[in-house]
Amino acid sequence: MLNNSLTRITLRKPWFGVLMAAAILVVSIVGLLNTKMMPDLRVFFASNNPDKVELDQFETDFVREDSALIVLTAKNGDIFTPQVVSAVADTVERAWRLSYVRRVDAVTNFQYSRLENGVLRVSDLIPNPHSASDEELLMARTESLSRTELIGSLLNDQASVTAIRILFFMPGIDPRTEAPQVLGELQTLKSHIEEKHSAVEVHLTGTVPMNATFTLAARKDLKTLVPLMVAVVLLLVGVVLQMASAIGIVLLMVVISAAASLSLLGWFNIALNIATVMSPLIVMALSVAAATHFLSAIRRELNDARLTNSKREMRREVVQRALTRHGLPIILSLVTTIMGFLALNFSISPPFRQLGNAVACGLFVTLILTLTLLPSLVILLPFKPLKKPSRMQSWIEQLPRLMARWPTPVWGSVLLLTLGVGLSGLNSLRLEDDFIAYFDRSFEFRQDTDYIEKNLTGLRVLEYPFRAKSAGGAYATDFLTQVDAFAQWMRKQPHVASVQTPTDTLKRLVMNMNDDKPDAYRLPQSNEEAAQYMLMYEMSLGYGMDLTDRIMLDKSGVRVSVILRNLTTADTRALEARATKWIEQNAELLRAEPTGIAHVFTLLAFRDAKAMLVGTMVALVLISLGMMLVLRDWRLGIISLVLNLLPAILAFGLWGYIRGDVTLAISVVAAMTFGIVVDDTIHILAGYRRNRRNGLNRYDAIDRTLKYVGKAVVTTSLALLAGFGVMSLSGFAINSDMAFLTMLTIALALLCDLILLPLLLMVGGGNDGHSQSEQIPLRKDIPNSTHKCIA
């Protein structure tokens, strides 16, 4: 109905399509004006994600920490020298002047407690860092290397690398500008240290730089990949279609469709993120494929009619014939692709749901423009017919003969690949992710983070909020004993850089109150003693050094932070499982599940993979039913199902050999690509169906179908490969991995359509009134068909 209504209007009034495109463009521009960027890793967490709910509760009980680490490496190999300590102190002083800062920790202002004349004294470890004596620096070095609170957190065990940890409290009034503003100030501070203090090497990491880098990565992709995509589109259309006017037509169509995809987010006030910025690139690639199918159909009709440039009325008739014969497959292919992307709404991660909806919106606009703008411009603009078939077309026409001559090797190869590569490779897949590795090494953040993880500490933190049975219960000795035992057990686990727990401070205070005797380094012996020591300690702390981020305000719980480095999500899940088992067996008073950004990401890909399995199955059923209804032949529907499942199986199998990790991005590829790869199958099966109904046997129907749509099928696949190839150049792993696996699937789908599909149609391609005993010619002397048929 949509096809007929828009076609009639467009054929009568060609300018209608141009006006329709102009109206869509205006609406899209208005929506684009409202787009904004969200620089926050947490956009990947849905508000109803149970892990995110736990994280929110944790941050309510304690505090949300947006952090930055400025890491200084002593070029002479020793932090505790006058030049380096002065650089640390200068960094601390300037860090307090940054926006939204609430705390700054370093070895210089580490709270050093001791007993002096029977009175507990707490002060900075190095009170006067700019004028510290050699004796003071030696004492500070000795003390620092003996403190578990510092090693693996603010200082490495060789005392050659140290960190200044800066904690921020972002107000959240304008998240678009807060993190980038702080990152700018941090980079200015870093530059100042590098210029003023030649004795140190400076690196910067933390959640604030990471969040800001998300925005930088998104803008980088928009600035570099979009122009490259446009160039690839123009080159591909110009070379393949060999029509100068087609370049302008396709460019106009893809630009409007891409703008529409982003404008949807603007109209609904959804901030852009690193995933959704890919929507215009995906829409461009898929729009080129749709336009290529239509323009190829026009080209074939022009060649058959042998028209000249000036015969507009005849071009109108050609457009009508092209839409009548090829409009339904084009519409169906776009609809199935839209369904595939709408299946991303099953993802538990909001950016992928937004990506799916944005691309679906852009493809719906592509559908409208294919039925309005393209026919209008074909009628209004002159087109030159192609004088001779290309080498690609001649090669494609030979495929049925080759397949018919050697069916057994083909079937054997398909079976071998399916079992040996596909299913075997699937066994190698593992749920594995690493949000640090999302950025490639072209980003300074990634370079600095890799250096810091190798030489000092990690950015992944597991938080354990241990809650006592009642208010004040955090100072119960039996509770504290189990908390401390857990911390000691954690410190022995691989990949654990440091464990931060308030029990270390309590044990230090007990030692201080016992004349600093090492054998007195233990927990208090009574609840009252623990409460008194902590109260006395807190009253002695310097500005901004309180313990509210470690002990709940009502003293009903404590926080244990486990800092990890060089750890993937699979390793993290294993560590969490071991910790849960240890708590169950050894600490009956501790009943807390881990939380924190690292924990939420650990489970995100795992939960999303299960959710997207449902989404993929829904898309699979709906698209297959649609194919059967449109083709009106259950055999062809089953063939299409096989042809579009096999490339995904093989692609994931190859991915299992190439990489093996199923990340957050990979979990959505199956549903997305199923809607894409079905496009070419639709055009081949629709052409085959028409040829069979026109009286051709199976072989001749295949021969004629590939002759008329084969080049378009190859061309659209090349367009998609080129488009997703551009996206694979992204420096952000979620986008590049998704694009690469999609490319792999499309390439395998093309091979299946050109090699396996003809054989499947020969074996079970339906009868349409012909005898089931019809002989399919499989001999070497198969004659060329001379039937006249339109695909």
mmCIF file of C-alpha atoms in Angstrom, residues 370-709:
data_model
loop_
_atom_site.group_PDB
_atom_site.id
_atom_site.type_symbol
_atom_site.label_atom_id
_atom_site.label_comp_id
_atom_site.label_asym_id
_atom_site.label_seq_id
_atom_site.Cartn_x
_atom_site.Cartn_y
_atom_site.Cartn_z
ATOM 1 C CA THR A 370 13.627 5.303 -2.140
ATOM 2 C CA LEU A 371 9.960 5.472 -3.097
ATOM 3 C CA THR A 372 9.843 9.251 -3.602
ATOM 4 C CA LEU A 373 13.152 11.088 -4.033
ATOM 5 C CA LEU A 374 14.976 8.514 -6.140
ATOM 6 C CA PRO A 375 12.133 7.981 -8.657
ATOM 7 C CA SER A 376 11.609 11.742 -8.878
ATOM 8 C CA LEU A 377 15.237 12.484 -9.635
ATOM 9 C CA VAL A 378 15.450 9.643 -12.157
ATOM 10 C CA ILE A 379 12.484 11.150 -14.001
ATOM 11 C CA LEU A 380 13.805 14.704 -13.794
ATOM 12 C CA LEU A 381 17.480 14.028 -14.553
ATOM 13 C CA PRO A 382 19.027 12.462 -17.687
ATOM 14 C CA PHE A 383 20.519 8.981 -17.428
ATOM 15 C CA LYS A 384 22.767 7.209 -19.892
ATOM 16 C CA PRO A 385 22.295 3.453 -20.412
ATOM 17 C CA LEU A 386 25.240 1.108 -19.950
ATOM 18 C CA LYS A 387 26.437 -0.061 -23.350
ATOM 19 C CA LYS A 388 28.023 -3.383 -22.399
ATOM 20 C CA PRO A 389 27.979 -5.691 -19.390
ATOM 21 C CA SER A 390 30.810 -5.376 -16.928
ATOM 22 C CA ARG A 391 33.300 -8.131 -16.155
ATOM 23 C CA MET A 392 31.626 -8.507 -12.768
ATOM 24 C CA GLN A 393 28.317 -9.297 -14.458
ATOM 25 C CA SER A 394 29.907 -11.842 -16.788
ATOM 26 C CA TRP A 395 31.622 -13.536 -13.851
ATOM 27 C CA ILE A 396 28.400 -13.714 -11.836
ATOM 28 C CA GLU A 397 26.521 -15.283 -14.744
ATOM 29 C CA GLN A 398 29.005 -18.172 -14.798
ATOM 30 C CA LEU A 399 28.360 -19.136 -11.178
ATOM 31 C CA PRO A 400 25.304 -21.386 -11.751
ATOM 32 C CA ARG A 401 27.229 -23.393 -14.326
ATOM 33 C CA LEU A 402 30.177 -23.818 -11.985
ATOM 34 C CA MET A 403 27.927 -24.819 -9.101
ATOM 35 C CA ALA A 404 26.054 -27.297 -11.280
ATOM 36 C CA ARG A 405 29.266 -28.958 -12.480
ATOM 37 C CA TRP A 406 30.785 -29.508 -9.034
ATOM 38 C CA PRO A 407 27.977 -29.719 -6.478
ATOM 39 C CA THR A 408 29.642 -32.363 -4.304
ATOM 40 C CA PRO A 409 32.810 -30.339 -3.529
ATOM 41 C CA VAL A 410 30.646 -27.323 -2.758
ATOM 42 C CA TRP A 411 28.412 -29.237 -0.350
ATOM 43 C CA GLY A 412 31.454 -30.851 1.222
ATOM 44 C CA SER A 413 33.155 -27.487 1.687
ATOM 45 C CA VAL A 414 30.027 -25.988 3.266
ATOM 46 C CA LEU A 415 29.710 -28.914 5.656
ATOM 47 C CA LEU A 416 33.398 -28.767 6.537
ATOM 48 C CA LEU A 417 33.299 -25.036 7.179
ATOM 49 C CA THR A 418 30.119 -25.261 9.223
ATOM 50 C CA LEU A 419 31.375 -28.071 11.447
ATOM 51 C CA GLY A 420 35.096 -27.347 11.433
ATOM 52 C CA VAL A 421 35.039 -23.570 11.608
ATOM 53 C CA GLY A 422 31.595 -22.487 12.663
ATOM 54 C CA LEU A 423 30.589 -24.862 15.429
ATOM 55 C CA SER A 424 34.162 -25.509 16.561
ATOM 56 C CA GLY A 425 34.911 -21.796 16.718
ATOM 57 C CA LEU A 426 31.744 -21.161 18.711
ATOM 58 C CA ASN A 427 33.173 -23.346 21.465
ATOM 59 C CA SER A 428 36.124 -20.959 21.683
ATOM 60 C CA LEU A 429 33.928 -17.963 22.447
ATOM 61 C CA ARG A 430 34.072 -16.622 25.983
ATOM 62 C CA LEU A 431 32.347 -13.723 27.689
ATOM 63 C CA GLU A 432 35.256 -11.343 28.077
ATOM 64 C CA ASP A 433 35.399 -7.583 28.278
ATOM 65 C CA ASP A 434 37.693 -4.805 29.429
ATOM 66 C CA PHE A 435 36.390 -1.257 29.539
ATOM 67 C CA ILE A 436 39.927 0.135 29.674
ATOM 68 C CA ALA A 437 40.726 -1.596 26.371
ATOM 69 C CA TYR A 438 37.722 0.075 24.716
ATOM 70 C CA PHE A 439 40.148 2.824 23.706
ATOM 71 C CA ASP A 440 42.989 1.897 21.393
ATOM 72 C CA ARG A 441 46.519 3.102 21.988
ATOM 73 C CA SER A 442 46.072 6.201 19.858
ATOM 74 C CA PHE A 443 44.422 7.785 22.910
ATOM 75 C CA GLU A 444 46.693 9.323 25.516
ATOM 76 C CA PHE A 445 44.359 8.044 28.234
ATOM 77 C CA ARG A 446 44.972 4.446 27.153
ATOM 78 C CA GLN A 447 48.742 4.935 26.970
ATOM 79 C CA ASP A 448 48.876 6.489 30.438
ATOM 80 C CA THR A 449 46.555 3.877 31.952
ATOM 81 C CA ASP A 450 48.601 0.991 30.552
ATOM 82 C CA TYR A 451 51.759 2.531 32.007
ATOM 83 C CA ILE A 452 50.170 3.089 35.412
ATOM 84 C CA GLU A 453 48.756 -0.449 35.570
ATOM 85 C CA LYS A 454 52.144 -1.870 34.708
ATOM 86 C CA ASN A 455 54.110 0.214 37.191
ATOM 87 C CA LEU A 456 51.823 1.156 40.057
ATOM 88 C CA THR A 457 48.126 0.433 40.422
ATOM 89 C CA GLY A 458 44.881 -0.280 38.570
ATOM 90 C CA LEU A 459 41.757 1.563 37.565
ATOM 91 C CA ARG A 460 39.371 -1.342 38.169
ATOM 92 C CA VAL A 461 38.003 -1.338 41.719
ATOM 93 C CA LEU A 462 35.701 -3.852 43.393
ATOM 94 C CA GLU A 463 33.782 -2.312 46.266
ATOM 95 C CA TYR A 464 32.539 -4.404 49.196
ATOM 96 C CA PRO A 465 30.106 -2.469 51.440
ATOM 97 C CA PHE A 466 30.028 -4.638 54.554
ATOM 98 C CA ARG A 467 27.063 -3.737 56.761
ATOM 99 C CA ALA A 468 26.764 -4.626 60.419
ATOM 100 C CA LYS A 469 23.514 -5.678 62.063
ATOM 101 C CA SER A 470 22.815 -2.280 63.628
ATOM 102 C CA ALA A 471 23.913 1.346 63.866
ATOM 103 C CA GLY A 472 27.298 1.525 65.543
ATOM 104 C CA GLY A 473 27.916 -2.110 64.721
ATOM 105 C CA ALA A 474 30.836 -1.206 62.463
ATOM 106 C CA TYR A 475 33.020 -1.021 65.600
ATOM 107 C CA ALA A 476 32.064 -4.495 66.861
ATOM 108 C CA THR A 477 35.276 -6.458 67.265
ATOM 109 C CA ASP A 478 33.911 -9.711 65.802
ATOM 110 C CA PHE A 479 32.653 -7.799 62.752
ATOM 111 C CA LEU A 480 35.963 -5.959 62.318
ATOM 112 C CA THR A 481 37.915 -9.198 62.705
ATOM 113 C CA GLN A 482 36.085 -10.759 59.782
ATOM 114 C CA VAL A 483 36.452 -7.606 57.675
ATOM 115 C CA ASP A 484 40.195 -7.616 58.295
ATOM 116 C CA ALA A 485 40.484 -11.336 57.552
ATOM 117 C CA PHE A 486 38.722 -10.775 54.232
ATOM 118 C CA ALA A 487 41.115 -7.943 53.374
ATOM 119 C CA GLN A 488 44.122 -10.120 54.183
ATOM 120 C CA TRP A 489 42.758 -12.955 52.034
ATOM 121 C CA MET A 490 42.129 -10.560 49.143
ATOM 122 C CA ARG A 491 45.689 -9.251 49.254
ATOM 123 C CA LYS A 492 46.941 -12.746 48.452
ATOM 124 C CA GLN A 493 44.843 -13.064 45.290
ATOM 125 C CA PRO A 494 46.439 -12.604 41.853
ATOM 126 C CA HIS A 495 45.938 -9.267 40.070
ATOM 127 C CA VAL A 496 45.091 -7.479 43.345
ATOM 128 C CA ALA A 497 47.201 -4.337 43.545
ATOM 129 C CA SER A 498 45.906 -3.009 46.848
ATOM 130 C CA VAL A 499 43.098 -3.383 49.374
ATOM 131 C CA GLN A 500 41.824 -0.306 51.206
ATOM 132 C CA THR A 501 40.126 -1.016 54.526
ATOM 133 C CA PRO A 502 39.599 1.018 57.716
ATOM 134 C CA THR A 503 40.814 -1.931 59.789
ATOM 135 C CA ASP A 504 44.391 -1.061 58.780
ATOM 136 C CA THR A 505 43.956 2.353 60.380
ATOM 137 C CA LEU A 506 42.515 0.812 63.550
ATOM 138 C CA LYS A 507 45.400 -1.660 63.875
ATOM 139 C CA ARG A 508 47.852 1.203 63.428
ATOM 140 C CA LEU A 509 46.126 3.206 66.164
ATOM 141 C CA VAL A 510 46.306 0.264 68.579
ATOM 142 C CA MET A 511 50.049 0.010 67.868
ATOM 143 C CA ASN A 512 50.457 3.753 68.375
ATOM 144 C CA MET A 513 48.712 3.606 71.741
ATOM 145 C CA ASN A 514 51.054 0.797 72.760
ATOM 146 C CA ASP A 515 54.267 2.774 72.264
ATOM 147 C CA ASP A 516 54.401 1.835 68.569
ATOM 148 C CA LYS A 517 55.425 -1.730 69.371
ATOM 149 C CA PRO A 518 55.184 -3.862 66.187
ATOM 150 C CA ASP A 519 53.652 -6.796 68.080
ATOM 151 C CA ALA A 520 50.766 -4.530 69.077
ATOM 152 C CA TYR A 521 49.674 -4.116 65.457
ATOM 153 C CA ARG A 522 46.220 -5.650 65.922
ATOM 154 C CA LEU A 523 42.556 -4.763 66.139
ATOM 155 C CA PRO A 524 41.077 -3.287 69.356
ATOM 156 C CA GLN A 525 39.987 -5.811 71.975
ATOM 157 C CA SER A 526 36.596 -4.214 72.684
ATOM 158 C CA ASN A 527 33.886 -2.328 70.822
ATOM 159 C CA GLU A 528 34.334 0.720 73.045
ATOM 160 C CA GLU A 529 38.088 0.792 72.441
ATOM 161 C CA ALA A 530 37.564 0.713 68.685
ATOM 162 C CA ALA A 531 35.026 3.544 68.796
ATOM 163 C CA GLN A 532 37.230 5.704 71.044
ATOM 164 C CA TYR A 533 40.335 5.224 68.894
ATOM 165 C CA MET A 534 38.484 6.107 65.695
ATOM 166 C CA LEU A 535 36.883 9.179 67.273
ATOM 167 C CA MET A 536 40.250 10.382 68.550
ATOM 168 C CA TYR A 537 41.813 9.766 65.139
ATOM 169 C CA GLU A 538 39.083 11.574 63.193
ATOM 170 C CA MET A 539 39.352 14.626 65.445
ATOM 171 C CA SER A 540 43.054 14.847 64.580
ATOM 172 C CA LEU A 541 42.726 14.607 60.806
ATOM 173 C CA GLY A 542 43.574 17.436 58.473
ATOM 174 C CA TYR A 543 41.179 19.246 56.136
ATOM 175 C CA GLY A 544 39.364 16.956 53.686
ATOM 176 C CA MET A 545 40.864 13.780 55.144
ATOM 177 C CA ASP A 546 37.780 12.502 57.020
ATOM 178 C CA LEU A 547 36.655 8.875 56.925
ATOM 179 C CA THR A 548 33.070 9.361 55.706
ATOM 180 C CA ASP A 549 33.995 7.619 52.450
ATOM 181 C CA ARG A 550 35.173 4.551 54.406
ATOM 182 C CA ILE A 551 32.725 4.303 57.329
ATOM 183 C CA MET A 552 28.986 4.990 57.088
ATOM 184 C CA LEU A 553 27.731 8.055 58.961
ATOM 185 C CA ASP A 554 25.670 5.974 61.409
ATOM 186 C CA LYS A 555 28.660 3.646 61.868
ATOM 187 C CA SER A 556 26.616 0.692 60.611
ATOM 188 C CA GLY A 557 29.016 -0.437 57.903
ATOM 189 C CA VAL A 558 32.470 -0.147 56.383
ATOM 190 C CA ARG A 559 33.776 -0.126 52.858
ATOM 191 C CA VAL A 560 36.547 -2.353 51.559
ATOM 192 C CA SER A 561 37.989 -1.376 48.163
ATOM 193 C CA VAL A 562 39.886 -3.972 46.137
ATOM 194 C CA ILE A 563 42.054 -2.349 43.459
ATOM 195 C CA LEU A 564 42.709 -4.631 40.488
ATOM 196 C CA ARG A 565 45.068 -4.350 37.557
ATOM 197 C CA ASN A 566 45.591 -6.214 34.290
ATOM 198 C CA LEU A 567 42.318 -8.057 34.831
ATOM 199 C CA THR A 568 39.542 -8.898 32.356
ATOM 200 C CA THR A 569 35.897 -9.507 33.157
ATOM 201 C CA ALA A 570 36.312 -13.293 33.125
ATOM 202 C CA ASP A 571 39.116 -13.018 35.696
ATOM 203 C CA THR A 572 37.024 -10.593 37.731
ATOM 204 C CA ARG A 573 34.035 -12.951 37.769
ATOM 205 C CA ALA A 574 36.311 -15.757 38.929
ATOM 206 C CA LEU A 575 37.735 -13.569 41.707
ATOM 207 C CA GLU A 576 34.250 -12.526 42.808
ATOM 208 C CA ALA A 577 33.150 -16.163 42.909
ATOM 209 C CA ARG A 578 36.151 -17.123 45.054
ATOM 210 C CA ALA A 579 35.484 -14.190 47.367
ATOM 211 C CA THR A 580 31.825 -15.157 47.769
ATOM 212 C CA LYS A 581 32.791 -18.714 48.604
ATOM 213 C CA TRP A 582 35.412 -17.535 51.112
ATOM 214 C CA ILE A 583 32.899 -15.256 52.856
ATOM 215 C CA GLU A 584 30.340 -18.051 53.089
ATOM 216 C CA GLN A 585 32.890 -20.367 54.666
ATOM 217 C CA ASN A 586 34.832 -17.952 56.886
ATOM 218 C CA ALA A 587 32.866 -14.779 57.611
ATOM 219 C CA GLU A 588 29.283 -15.331 58.614
ATOM 220 C CA LEU A 589 28.851 -11.682 59.650
ATOM 221 C CA LEU A 590 29.794 -10.349 56.210
ATOM 222 C CA ARG A 591 26.867 -10.365 53.841
ATOM 223 C CA ALA A 592 27.667 -8.051 50.964
ATOM 224 C CA GLU A 593 27.730 -8.460 47.208
ATOM 225 C CA PRO A 594 30.516 -6.658 45.326
ATOM 226 C CA THR A 595 29.709 -3.478 43.487
ATOM 227 C CA GLY A 596 31.503 -0.647 41.699
ATOM 228 C CA ILE A 597 31.990 0.288 38.049
ATOM 229 C CA ALA A 598 34.246 -2.713 37.423
ATOM 230 C CA HIS A 599 31.650 -5.106 38.836
ATOM 231 C CA VAL A 600 28.784 -3.651 36.800
ATOM 232 C CA PHE A 601 30.835 -3.960 33.615
ATOM 233 C CA THR A 602 31.873 -7.470 34.611
ATOM 234 C CA LEU A 603 28.247 -8.613 34.408
ATOM 235 C CA LEU A 604 27.045 -6.253 31.683
ATOM 236 C CA ALA A 605 28.240 -8.259 28.672
ATOM 237 C CA PHE A 606 27.099 -11.491 30.340
ATOM 238 C CA ARG A 607 23.577 -10.192 30.986
ATOM 239 C CA ASP A 608 23.374 -8.492 27.595
ATOM 240 C CA ALA A 609 24.393 -11.651 25.736
ATOM 241 C CA LYS A 610 21.448 -13.507 27.279
ATOM 242 C CA ALA A 611 19.052 -10.639 26.563
ATOM 243 C CA MET A 612 20.199 -10.308 22.962
ATOM 244 C CA LEU A 613 19.774 -14.048 22.420
ATOM 245 C CA VAL A 614 16.062 -13.484 22.960
ATOM 246 C CA GLY A 615 16.131 -10.418 20.707
ATOM 247 C CA THR A 616 17.897 -12.352 17.961
ATOM 248 C CA MET A 617 15.357 -15.172 18.128
ATOM 249 C CA VAL A 618 12.460 -12.708 17.909
ATOM 250 C CA ALA A 619 14.035 -11.004 14.885
ATOM 251 C CA LEU A 620 14.742 -14.394 13.347
ATOM 252 C CA VAL A 621 11.136 -15.565 13.682
ATOM 253 C CA LEU A 622 9.575 -12.310 12.485
ATOM 254 C CA ILE A 623 11.879 -11.910 9.498
ATOM 255 C CA SER A 624 11.488 -15.553 8.469
ATOM 256 C CA LEU A 625 7.700 -15.376 8.699
ATOM 257 C CA GLY A 626 7.764 -12.172 6.667
ATOM 258 C CA MET A 627 9.881 -13.839 3.993
ATOM 259 C CA MET A 628 7.504 -16.793 3.789
ATOM 260 C CA LEU A 629 4.430 -14.569 3.553
ATOM 261 C CA VAL A 630 5.887 -12.313 0.869
ATOM 262 C CA LEU A 631 7.409 -15.139 -1.189
ATOM 263 C CA ARG A 632 4.319 -17.315 -0.586
ATOM 264 C CA ASP A 633 6.448 -20.432 -0.504
ATOM 265 C CA TRP A 634 7.516 -22.124 2.713
ATOM 266 C CA ARG A 635 10.407 -23.847 0.920
ATOM 267 C CA LEU A 636 11.925 -20.522 -0.077
ATOM 268 C CA GLY A 637 11.330 -19.267 3.456
ATOM 269 C CA ILE A 638 13.315 -22.169 4.907
ATOM 270 C CA ILE A 639 16.069 -21.646 2.347
ATOM 271 C CA SER A 640 16.285 -17.968 3.321
ATOM 272 C CA LEU A 641 16.458 -18.972 6.985
ATOM 273 C CA VAL A 642 19.391 -21.324 6.340
ATOM 274 C CA LEU A 643 21.157 -18.787 4.127
ATOM 275 C CA ASN A 644 20.975 -16.093 6.759
ATOM 276 C CA LEU A 645 21.813 -18.175 9.812
ATOM 277 C CA LEU A 646 24.864 -19.823 8.279
ATOM 278 C CA PRO A 647 26.898 -16.596 7.770
ATOM 279 C CA ALA A 648 26.317 -15.598 11.394
ATOM 280 C CA ILE A 649 27.395 -19.046 12.635
ATOM 281 C CA LEU A 650 30.523 -18.991 10.472
ATOM 282 C CA ALA A 651 31.322 -15.381 11.396
ATOM 283 C CA PHE A 652 31.079 -16.029 15.129
ATOM 284 C CA GLY A 653 33.056 -19.226 14.640
ATOM 285 C CA LEU A 654 35.841 -17.330 12.909
ATOM 286 C CA TRP A 655 35.660 -14.681 15.628
ATOM 287 C CA GLY A 656 36.211 -17.474 18.130
ATOM 288 C CA TYR A 657 39.494 -18.295 16.376
ATOM 289 C CA ILE A 658 40.544 -14.700 15.713
ATOM 290 C CA ARG A 659 39.700 -13.132 19.070
ATOM 291 C CA GLY A 660 37.391 -15.339 21.085
ATOM 292 C CA ASP A 661 36.095 -12.627 23.399
ATOM 293 C CA VAL A 662 32.386 -11.770 23.372
ATOM 294 C CA THR A 663 32.311 -8.150 24.483
ATOM 295 C CA LEU A 664 29.423 -5.798 25.038
ATOM 296 C CA ALA A 665 29.503 -4.832 21.356
ATOM 297 C CA ILE A 666 29.687 -8.384 20.013
ATOM 298 C CA SER A 667 26.581 -9.416 21.954
ATOM 299 C CA VAL A 668 24.341 -7.273 19.693
ATOM 300 C CA VAL A 669 25.861 -8.188 16.327
ATOM 301 C CA ALA A 670 23.801 -11.325 15.633
ATOM 302 C CA ALA A 671 20.439 -9.534 15.732
ATOM 303 C CA MET A 672 21.789 -6.535 13.834
ATOM 304 C CA THR A 673 23.449 -8.460 11.017
ATOM 305 C CA PHE A 674 20.584 -10.893 10.495
ATOM 306 C CA GLY A 675 18.443 -8.017 9.271
ATOM 307 C CA ILE A 676 21.271 -6.788 7.038
ATOM 308 C CA VAL A 677 22.399 -9.990 5.328
ATOM 309 C CA VAL A 678 18.841 -10.999 4.464
ATOM 310 C CA ASP A 679 18.666 -8.124 1.951
ATOM 311 C CA ASP A 680 20.526 -9.783 -0.907
ATOM 312 C CA THR A 681 18.791 -13.106 -0.285
ATOM 313 C CA ILE A 682 15.450 -11.350 -0.676
ATOM 314 C CA HIS A 683 16.376 -9.921 -4.079
ATOM 315 C CA ILE A 684 17.658 -13.266 -5.368
ATOM 316 C CA LEU A 685 14.671 -15.239 -4.077
ATOM 317 C CA ALA A 686 12.174 -12.673 -5.362
ATOM 318 C CA GLY A 687 13.777 -12.746 -8.810
ATOM 319 C CA TYR A 688 13.876 -16.549 -8.773
ATOM 320 C CA ARG A 689 10.219 -16.663 -7.758
ATOM 321 C CA ARG A 690 9.154 -14.408 -10.625
ATOM 322 C CA ASN A 691 11.176 -16.376 -13.160
ATOM 323 C CA ARG A 692 9.676 -19.663 -11.991
ATOM 324 C CA ARG A 693 6.195 -18.235 -12.331
ATOM 325 C CA ASN A 694 7.079 -17.179 -15.857
ATOM 326 C CA GLY A 695 7.734 -20.807 -16.811
ATOM 327 C CA LEU A 696 11.480 -21.263 -16.397
ATOM 328 C CA ASN A 697 12.905 -24.401 -14.854
ATOM 329 C CA ARG A 698 14.974 -24.083 -11.709
ATOM 330 C CA TYR A 699 18.326 -23.820 -13.398
ATOM 331 C CA ASP A 700 17.239 -21.236 -15.953
ATOM 332 C CA ALA A 701 15.427 -19.283 -13.238
ATOM 333 C CA ILE A 702 18.644 -19.112 -11.208
ATOM 334 C CA ASP A 703 20.647 -18.197 -14.306
ATOM 335 C CA ARG A 704 18.305 -15.347 -15.218
ATOM 336 C CA THR A 705 18.023 -14.110 -11.650
ATOM 337 C CA LEU A 706 21.763 -13.796 -11.178
ATOM 338 C CA LYS A 707 22.047 -12.173 -14.588
ATOM 339 C CA TYR A 708 19.626 -9.406 -13.627
ATOM 340 C CA VAL A 709 20.286 -8.917 -9.900
#
